[in-house]
Each structure stands twice: as structure tokens, then as C-alpha cells.
């Protein structure tokens, strides 16, 4: 089975000068993807914040990944992140219990740019994972890799990407978790591709 997200692409733009958790200090377009889990102590609920620079490159800004936050506390984190990153598009999987978050946010009087991300059947999920693949193939995804904590979190998403494989023309997920990849995919789907004028020059891992 061939890898959907080969290491040669996912490790292409690891930036040794940048760490996760940067504040919003620019006028880049931001987006947050959220993949909530049902229940505590099992799957992880994950938020991923991305931004797109003026050349069209996507930069991973921050990751929040917990499996011990009840939905009410998760909604509080959604509100906090939305404020922190300037009320960006907030993309959440649009099925079943995820709609509970929309009503929780409404109860709290939160102003969030809530965007349903449709992955409720195989065709839709294949679509979003394929669109994510194209961003990597175009070498437009820059991942921070500047300190130990950043590298620990980035390795989680790299490991999840690695477990997606082609089987009979279909993308299958062979790993234990894919919540970080899905949150990343929800977020990156809020951006449109544009051709950069110049290549990014950065310290990369070879």
C-alpha cells in the first residue's frame, strides 16, 4: 500500500526557527479546525490553528489535543481560541453530536465563525483527505519544529499522516488515531490555493 502523505512531502518544510503557540501578530488569514471526540478518556478532541501568508503558504500555528475535557470545557476552549486568533473561520465536522457544540456556544453567547465541515460519508471524507494531499504535493505546508514541545506535537500529526495509505484507489487510515489530521484537514479546507511568487527560504531538515 502506497503512502498518501509520503515522508518526502510531509517533512519537506519543517521550520527549525518556529515554535507552536505563536500569538496572532500579523494580518494573515487564519482558520481553526476542530475534531471533537465523543466521551472522555478515549479518542482525543483536537483543535488545529493554521494561517496563510501573503505568498499562499500554510503555516501550522497551534495544536490543542486533549481527551479529558468535557464538551462544556471544550466549548470554553473554542471561545478562547476564536478570540486569540481574531475570530477566524472555525470548521467543525458537521455530523450528529458535533452539533451540540454549536448550541453550547450559543448558550454561552459566543461569537464564533462556525463553519460546518462535511465529512459524513466516505465520498466527502475522501474529498477532504485528497485536498489535504494536494497542499502537501504542492509543498505549500510549513510545519514548526523549533523546540522539544513543538517537535513532540508535530510528530503526532506526522505519525497520523504516515498511517494513511492507498488501497484500491481509496484512502484508508491504518492508525489508532486520526483526530489531529482531521482537525488539520478541516482547517486547511478554509483556504484557497494561490501560486507563490517566490519559494520560501528556511532552515529545513534534510
PDB file of C-alpha atoms in Angstrom:
ATOM      1  CA  UNK A   1       0.000   0.000   0.000  1.00  0.00           C
ATOM      2  CA  UNK A   2       1.431   3.328  -1.079  1.00  0.00           C
ATOM      3  CA  UNK A   3       1.543   6.196   1.386  1.00  0.00           C
ATOM      4  CA  UNK A   4      -0.929   9.022   0.754  1.00  0.00           C
ATOM      5  CA  UNK A   5       1.287  11.522   2.576  1.00  0.00           C
ATOM      6  CA  UNK A   6       4.875  10.308   1.951  1.00  0.00           C
ATOM      7  CA  UNK A   7       7.633  11.435   4.283  1.00  0.00           C
ATOM      8  CA  UNK A   8       9.381  13.135   1.341  1.00  0.00           C
ATOM      9  CA  UNK A   9       6.482  15.633   1.270  1.00  0.00           C
ATOM     10  CA  UNK A  10       5.403  15.897   4.922  1.00  0.00           C
ATOM     11  CA  UNK A  11       8.972  16.533   6.137  1.00  0.00           C
ATOM     12  CA  UNK A  12       9.809  18.931   3.302  1.00  0.00           C
ATOM     13  CA  UNK A  13       9.089  22.185   5.151  1.00  0.00           C
ATOM     14  CA  UNK A  14       9.981  21.710   8.815  1.00  0.00           C
ATOM     15  CA  UNK A  15      10.911  25.139  10.142  1.00  0.00           C
ATOM     16  CA  UNK A  16      13.583  24.989  12.871  1.00  0.00           C
ATOM     17  CA  UNK A  17      13.114  28.667  13.736  1.00  0.00           C
ATOM     18  CA  UNK A  18       9.413  28.498  14.644  1.00  0.00           C
ATOM     19  CA  UNK A  19       7.577  27.009  17.642  1.00  0.00           C
ATOM     20  CA  UNK A  20       3.911  26.213  18.230  1.00  0.00           C
ATOM     21  CA  UNK A  21       1.682  28.609  20.160  1.00  0.00           C
ATOM     22  CA  UNK A  22       2.632  31.863  18.441  1.00  0.00           C
ATOM     23  CA  UNK A  23       0.237  34.751  19.001  1.00  0.00           C
ATOM     24  CA  UNK A  24      -1.534  36.483  16.119  1.00  0.00           C
ATOM     25  CA  UNK A  25       0.763  39.389  15.248  1.00  0.00           C
ATOM     26  CA  UNK A  26       0.075  39.788  11.542  1.00  0.00           C
ATOM     27  CA  UNK A  27      -2.740  40.277   9.063  1.00  0.00           C
ATOM     28  CA  UNK A  28      -2.551  36.753   7.650  1.00  0.00           C
ATOM     29  CA  UNK A  29      -5.765  34.818   7.134  1.00  0.00           C
ATOM     30  CA  UNK A  30      -6.328  32.326   9.970  1.00  0.00           C
ATOM     31  CA  UNK A  31      -8.563  29.262  10.292  1.00  0.00           C
ATOM     32  CA  UNK A  32      -9.202  26.728  13.049  1.00  0.00           C
ATOM     33  CA  UNK A  33     -10.233  23.102  12.536  1.00  0.00           C
ATOM     34  CA  UNK A  34     -11.872  21.139  15.349  1.00  0.00           C
ATOM     35  CA  UNK A  35     -12.316  17.369  15.536  1.00  0.00           C
ATOM     36  CA  UNK A  36     -14.249  16.667  18.759  1.00  0.00           C
ATOM     37  CA  UNK A  37     -14.327  13.234  20.367  1.00  0.00           C
ATOM     38  CA  UNK A  38     -17.357  11.576  21.933  1.00  0.00           C
ATOM     39  CA  UNK A  39     -16.751  10.786  25.606  1.00  0.00           C
ATOM     40  CA  UNK A  40     -13.727  11.160  27.876  1.00  0.00           C
ATOM     41  CA  UNK A  41     -10.503   9.178  28.110  1.00  0.00           C
ATOM     42  CA  UNK A  42     -10.755   7.586  24.654  1.00  0.00           C
ATOM     43  CA  UNK A  43     -10.280   9.472  21.415  1.00  0.00           C
ATOM     44  CA  UNK A  44      -8.773  12.947  21.502  1.00  0.00           C
ATOM     45  CA  UNK A  45     -10.547  16.202  20.803  1.00  0.00           C
ATOM     46  CA  UNK A  46      -8.212  18.291  18.664  1.00  0.00           C
ATOM     47  CA  UNK A  47      -8.091  21.907  17.535  1.00  0.00           C
ATOM     48  CA  UNK A  48      -5.577  22.996  14.895  1.00  0.00           C
ATOM     49  CA  UNK A  49      -4.930  26.645  14.013  1.00  0.00           C
ATOM     50  CA  UNK A  50      -3.429  27.445  10.599  1.00  0.00           C
ATOM     51  CA  UNK A  51      -2.602  30.670   8.802  1.00  0.00           C
ATOM     52  CA  UNK A  52      -1.908  31.523   5.165  1.00  0.00           C
ATOM     53  CA  UNK A  53       0.813  34.041   4.371  1.00  0.00           C
ATOM     54  CA  UNK A  54       0.782  36.533   1.505  1.00  0.00           C
ATOM     55  CA  UNK A  55       2.604  34.046  -0.753  1.00  0.00           C
ATOM     56  CA  UNK A  56      -0.062  31.400  -0.177  1.00  0.00           C
ATOM     57  CA  UNK A  57       1.920  29.109   2.148  1.00  0.00           C
ATOM     58  CA  UNK A  58       0.039  27.463   5.004  1.00  0.00           C
ATOM     59  CA  UNK A  59       1.716  27.613   8.432  1.00  0.00           C
ATOM     60  CA  UNK A  60       0.701  25.483  11.407  1.00  0.00           C
ATOM     61  CA  UNK A  61       0.267  27.927  14.301  1.00  0.00           C
ATOM     62  CA  UNK A  62      -1.019  25.853  17.196  1.00  0.00           C
ATOM     63  CA  UNK A  63      -2.435  22.462  18.266  1.00  0.00           C
ATOM     64  CA  UNK A  64      -4.714  21.691  21.226  1.00  0.00           C
ATOM     65  CA  UNK A  65      -5.179  17.966  21.891  1.00  0.00           C
ATOM     66  CA  UNK A  66      -6.925  16.594  24.993  1.00  0.00           C
ATOM     67  CA  UNK A  67      -9.080  13.629  25.955  1.00  0.00           C
ATOM     68  CA  UNK A  68     -10.034  14.805  29.448  1.00  0.00           C
ATOM     69  CA  UNK A  69     -12.161  17.872  28.636  1.00  0.00           C
ATOM     70  CA  UNK A  70     -15.960  17.534  28.763  1.00  0.00           C
ATOM     71  CA  UNK A  71     -17.891  19.289  25.944  1.00  0.00           C
ATOM     72  CA  UNK A  72     -18.641  22.345  28.090  1.00  0.00           C
ATOM     73  CA  UNK A  73     -14.924  22.918  28.777  1.00  0.00           C
ATOM     74  CA  UNK A  74     -14.123  22.244  25.117  1.00  0.00           C
ATOM     75  CA  UNK A  75     -16.611  24.967  24.150  1.00  0.00           C
ATOM     76  CA  UNK A  76     -14.762  27.337  26.502  1.00  0.00           C
ATOM     77  CA  UNK A  77     -11.507  26.491  24.695  1.00  0.00           C
ATOM     78  CA  UNK A  78     -13.167  27.124  21.332  1.00  0.00           C
ATOM     79  CA  UNK A  79     -14.217  30.583  22.532  1.00  0.00           C
ATOM     80  CA  UNK A  80     -10.715  31.287  23.886  1.00  0.00           C
ATOM     81  CA  UNK A  81      -9.024  30.243  20.616  1.00  0.00           C
ATOM     82  CA  UNK A  82     -11.503  32.181  18.492  1.00  0.00           C
ATOM     83  CA  UNK A  83     -10.706  35.361  20.452  1.00  0.00           C
ATOM     84  CA  UNK A  84      -6.967  34.657  20.446  1.00  0.00           C
ATOM     85  CA  UNK A  85      -6.793  34.303  16.660  1.00  0.00           C
ATOM     86  CA  UNK A  86      -9.182  37.083  15.637  1.00  0.00           C
ATOM     87  CA  UNK A  87     -12.469  35.204  15.140  1.00  0.00           C
ATOM     88  CA  UNK A  88     -11.294  33.150  12.135  1.00  0.00           C
ATOM     89  CA  UNK A  89     -13.311  30.529  10.263  1.00  0.00           C
ATOM     90  CA  UNK A  90     -13.909  27.727  12.806  1.00  0.00           C
ATOM     91  CA  UNK A  91     -14.502  24.495  10.898  1.00  0.00           C
ATOM     92  CA  UNK A  92     -16.119  21.573  12.742  1.00  0.00           C
ATOM     93  CA  UNK A  93     -17.238  18.208  11.411  1.00  0.00           C
ATOM     94  CA  UNK A  94     -20.938  18.529  10.615  1.00  0.00           C
ATOM     95  CA  UNK A  95     -22.433  15.299  11.965  1.00  0.00           C
ATOM     96  CA  UNK A  96     -24.514  14.220  14.949  1.00  0.00           C
ATOM     97  CA  UNK A  97     -23.143  15.102  18.359  1.00  0.00           C
ATOM     98  CA  UNK A  98     -20.822  17.776  16.954  1.00  0.00           C
ATOM     99  CA  UNK A  99     -23.901  19.991  16.557  1.00  0.00           C
ATOM    100  CA  UNK A 100     -24.076  20.015  20.346  1.00  0.00           C
ATOM    101  CA  UNK A 101     -21.074  22.359  20.323  1.00  0.00           C
ATOM    102  CA  UNK A 102     -22.959  24.877  18.225  1.00  0.00           C
ATOM    103  CA  UNK A 103     -25.767  25.005  20.823  1.00  0.00           C
ATOM    104  CA  UNK A 104     -23.253  25.123  23.710  1.00  0.00           C
ATOM    105  CA  UNK A 105     -21.580  28.134  22.091  1.00  0.00           C
ATOM    106  CA  UNK A 106     -24.946  29.806  21.562  1.00  0.00           C
ATOM    107  CA  UNK A 107     -25.815  29.285  25.253  1.00  0.00           C
ATOM    108  CA  UNK A 108     -22.556  30.984  26.211  1.00  0.00           C
ATOM    109  CA  UNK A 109     -23.334  33.921  23.903  1.00  0.00           C
ATOM    110  CA  UNK A 110     -20.137  33.266  21.950  1.00  0.00           C
ATOM    111  CA  UNK A 111     -19.485  34.906  18.589  1.00  0.00           C
ATOM    112  CA  UNK A 112     -17.695  32.284  16.502  1.00  0.00           C
ATOM    113  CA  UNK A 113     -17.460  31.995  12.721  1.00  0.00           C
ATOM    114  CA  UNK A 114     -18.779  28.427  12.841  1.00  0.00           C
ATOM    115  CA  UNK A 115     -18.288  26.516   9.567  1.00  0.00           C
ATOM    116  CA  UNK A 116     -19.751  23.006   9.232  1.00  0.00           C
ATOM    117  CA  UNK A 117     -17.197  20.731   7.525  1.00  0.00           C
ATOM    118  CA  UNK A 118     -18.992  17.913   5.725  1.00  0.00           C
ATOM    119  CA  UNK A 119     -17.238  14.545   6.016  1.00  0.00           C
ATOM    120  CA  UNK A 120     -20.279  12.458   6.933  1.00  0.00           C
ATOM    121  CA  UNK A 121     -19.815   9.804   4.261  1.00  0.00           C
ATOM    122  CA  UNK A 122     -16.896   8.120   2.524  1.00  0.00           C
ATOM    123  CA  UNK A 123     -17.041  10.283  -0.599  1.00  0.00           C
ATOM    124  CA  UNK A 124     -16.888  13.523   1.431  1.00  0.00           C
ATOM    125  CA  UNK A 125     -14.111  12.220   3.688  1.00  0.00           C
ATOM    126  CA  UNK A 126     -12.080  11.049   0.656  1.00  0.00           C
ATOM    127  CA  UNK A 127     -12.520  14.533  -0.792  1.00  0.00           C
ATOM    128  CA  UNK A 128     -11.155  16.399   2.208  1.00  0.00           C
ATOM    129  CA  UNK A 129      -8.189  13.993   2.614  1.00  0.00           C
ATOM    130  CA  UNK A 130      -7.375  14.320  -1.095  1.00  0.00           C
ATOM    131  CA  UNK A 131      -7.483  18.117  -0.913  1.00  0.00           C
ATOM    132  CA  UNK A 132      -5.075  17.954   2.056  1.00  0.00           C
ATOM    133  CA  UNK A 133      -2.777  15.707  -0.020  1.00  0.00           C
ATOM    134  CA  UNK A 134      -2.665  18.306  -2.808  1.00  0.00           C
ATOM    135  CA  UNK A 135      -1.443  21.011  -0.383  1.00  0.00           C
ATOM    136  CA  UNK A 136       1.473  18.742   0.599  1.00  0.00           C
ATOM    137  CA  UNK A 137       2.190  17.783  -3.018  1.00  0.00           C
ATOM    138  CA  UNK A 138       2.423  21.472  -3.908  1.00  0.00           C
ATOM    139  CA  UNK A 139       4.875  21.872  -0.981  1.00  0.00           C
ATOM    140  CA  UNK A 140       2.716  24.631   0.490  1.00  0.00           C
ATOM    141  CA  UNK A 141       2.553  23.355   4.101  1.00  0.00           C
ATOM    142  CA  UNK A 142       5.114  24.680   6.607  1.00  0.00           C
ATOM    143  CA  UNK A 143       5.331  22.934   9.992  1.00  0.00           C
ATOM    144  CA  UNK A 144       7.116  24.440  13.034  1.00  0.00           C
ATOM    145  CA  UNK A 145       9.919  22.330  14.521  1.00  0.00           C
ATOM    146  CA  UNK A 146      11.759  24.778  16.745  1.00  0.00           C
ATOM    147  CA  UNK A 147      11.772  23.199  20.229  1.00  0.00           C
ATOM    148  CA  UNK A 148      11.140  19.880  22.023  1.00  0.00           C
ATOM    149  CA  UNK A 149       7.470  20.509  22.856  1.00  0.00           C
ATOM    150  CA  UNK A 150       6.765  21.675  19.300  1.00  0.00           C
ATOM    151  CA  UNK A 151       8.522  18.640  17.839  1.00  0.00           C
ATOM    152  CA  UNK A 152       6.547  16.316  20.172  1.00  0.00           C
ATOM    153  CA  UNK A 153       3.236  17.703  18.892  1.00  0.00           C
ATOM    154  CA  UNK A 154       4.332  17.806  15.243  1.00  0.00           C
ATOM    155  CA  UNK A 155       5.460  14.159  15.456  1.00  0.00           C
ATOM    156  CA  UNK A 156       1.867  13.264  16.446  1.00  0.00           C
ATOM    157  CA  UNK A 157       0.487  14.723  13.239  1.00  0.00           C
ATOM    158  CA  UNK A 158       3.348  13.319  11.134  1.00  0.00           C
ATOM    159  CA  UNK A 159       2.704   9.846  12.603  1.00  0.00           C
ATOM    160  CA  UNK A 160      -1.028  10.145  11.849  1.00  0.00           C
ATOM    161  CA  UNK A 161      -0.325  11.275   8.277  1.00  0.00           C
ATOM    162  CA  UNK A 162       2.028   8.322   7.807  1.00  0.00           C
ATOM    163  CA  UNK A 163      -0.737   5.789   8.561  1.00  0.00           C
ATOM    164  CA  UNK A 164      -2.941   6.907   5.630  1.00  0.00           C
ATOM    165  CA  UNK A 165      -2.474   4.594   2.647  1.00  0.00           C
ATOM    166  CA  UNK A 166      -3.953   3.955  -0.788  1.00  0.00           C
ATOM    167  CA  UNK A 167      -5.964   0.749  -1.087  1.00  0.00           C
ATOM    168  CA  UNK A 168      -7.833   0.079  -4.352  1.00  0.00           C
ATOM    169  CA  UNK A 169      -7.908   3.800  -5.120  1.00  0.00           C
ATOM    170  CA  UNK A 170      -9.352   4.654  -1.701  1.00  0.00           C
ATOM    171  CA  UNK A 171      -7.553   6.418   1.166  1.00  0.00           C
ATOM    172  CA  UNK A 172      -7.628   4.187   4.254  1.00  0.00           C
ATOM    173  CA  UNK A 173      -6.485   5.080   7.757  1.00  0.00           C
ATOM    174  CA  UNK A 174      -4.457   2.277   9.334  1.00  0.00           C
ATOM    175  CA  UNK A 175      -3.581   4.084  12.578  1.00  0.00           C
ATOM    176  CA  UNK A 176      -5.125   4.208  16.051  1.00  0.00           C
ATOM    177  CA  UNK A 177      -5.922   7.923  15.843  1.00  0.00           C
ATOM    178  CA  UNK A 178      -6.548  10.380  13.028  1.00  0.00           C
ATOM    179  CA  UNK A 179      -8.116  13.250  15.015  1.00  0.00           C
ATOM    180  CA  UNK A 180      -5.163  15.613  14.504  1.00  0.00           C
ATOM    181  CA  UNK A 181      -5.121  15.004  10.746  1.00  0.00           C
ATOM    182  CA  UNK A 182      -8.884  15.561  10.543  1.00  0.00           C
ATOM    183  CA  UNK A 183      -8.695  18.835  12.515  1.00  0.00           C
ATOM    184  CA  UNK A 184      -5.833  19.906  10.224  1.00  0.00           C
ATOM    185  CA  UNK A 185      -7.896  18.977   7.149  1.00  0.00           C
ATOM    186  CA  UNK A 186     -10.979  20.876   8.396  1.00  0.00           C
ATOM    187  CA  UNK A 187      -8.799  23.973   8.889  1.00  0.00           C
ATOM    188  CA  UNK A 188      -6.853  23.830   5.618  1.00  0.00           C
ATOM    189  CA  UNK A 189     -10.109  23.406   3.703  1.00  0.00           C
ATOM    190  CA  UNK A 190     -10.937  27.025   4.625  1.00  0.00           C
ATOM    191  CA  UNK A 191      -8.092  28.327   2.424  1.00  0.00           C
ATOM    192  CA  UNK A 192      -7.767  28.636  -1.331  1.00  0.00           C
ATOM    193  CA  UNK A 193      -4.593  27.782  -3.187  1.00  0.00           C
ATOM    194  CA  UNK A 194      -2.592  30.588  -4.751  1.00  0.00           C
ATOM    195  CA  UNK A 195       0.723  30.402  -6.584  1.00  0.00           C
ATOM    196  CA  UNK A 196       3.592  31.872  -4.577  1.00  0.00           C
ATOM    197  CA  UNK A 197       5.819  34.447  -6.235  1.00  0.00           C
ATOM    198  CA  UNK A 198       8.969  33.121  -4.601  1.00  0.00           C
ATOM    199  CA  UNK A 199       9.982  29.903  -2.830  1.00  0.00           C
ATOM    200  CA  UNK A 200      10.205  30.034   0.954  1.00  0.00           C
ATOM    201  CA  UNK A 201      13.788  30.068   2.203  1.00  0.00           C
ATOM    202  CA  UNK A 202      14.103  28.420   5.592  1.00  0.00           C
ATOM    203  CA  UNK A 203      16.279  26.058   7.562  1.00  0.00           C
ATOM    204  CA  UNK A 204      14.899  22.622   6.776  1.00  0.00           C
ATOM    205  CA  UNK A 205      15.624  19.112   7.927  1.00  0.00           C
ATOM    206  CA  UNK A 206      17.263  17.068   5.215  1.00  0.00           C
TER     207      UNK A 206
END
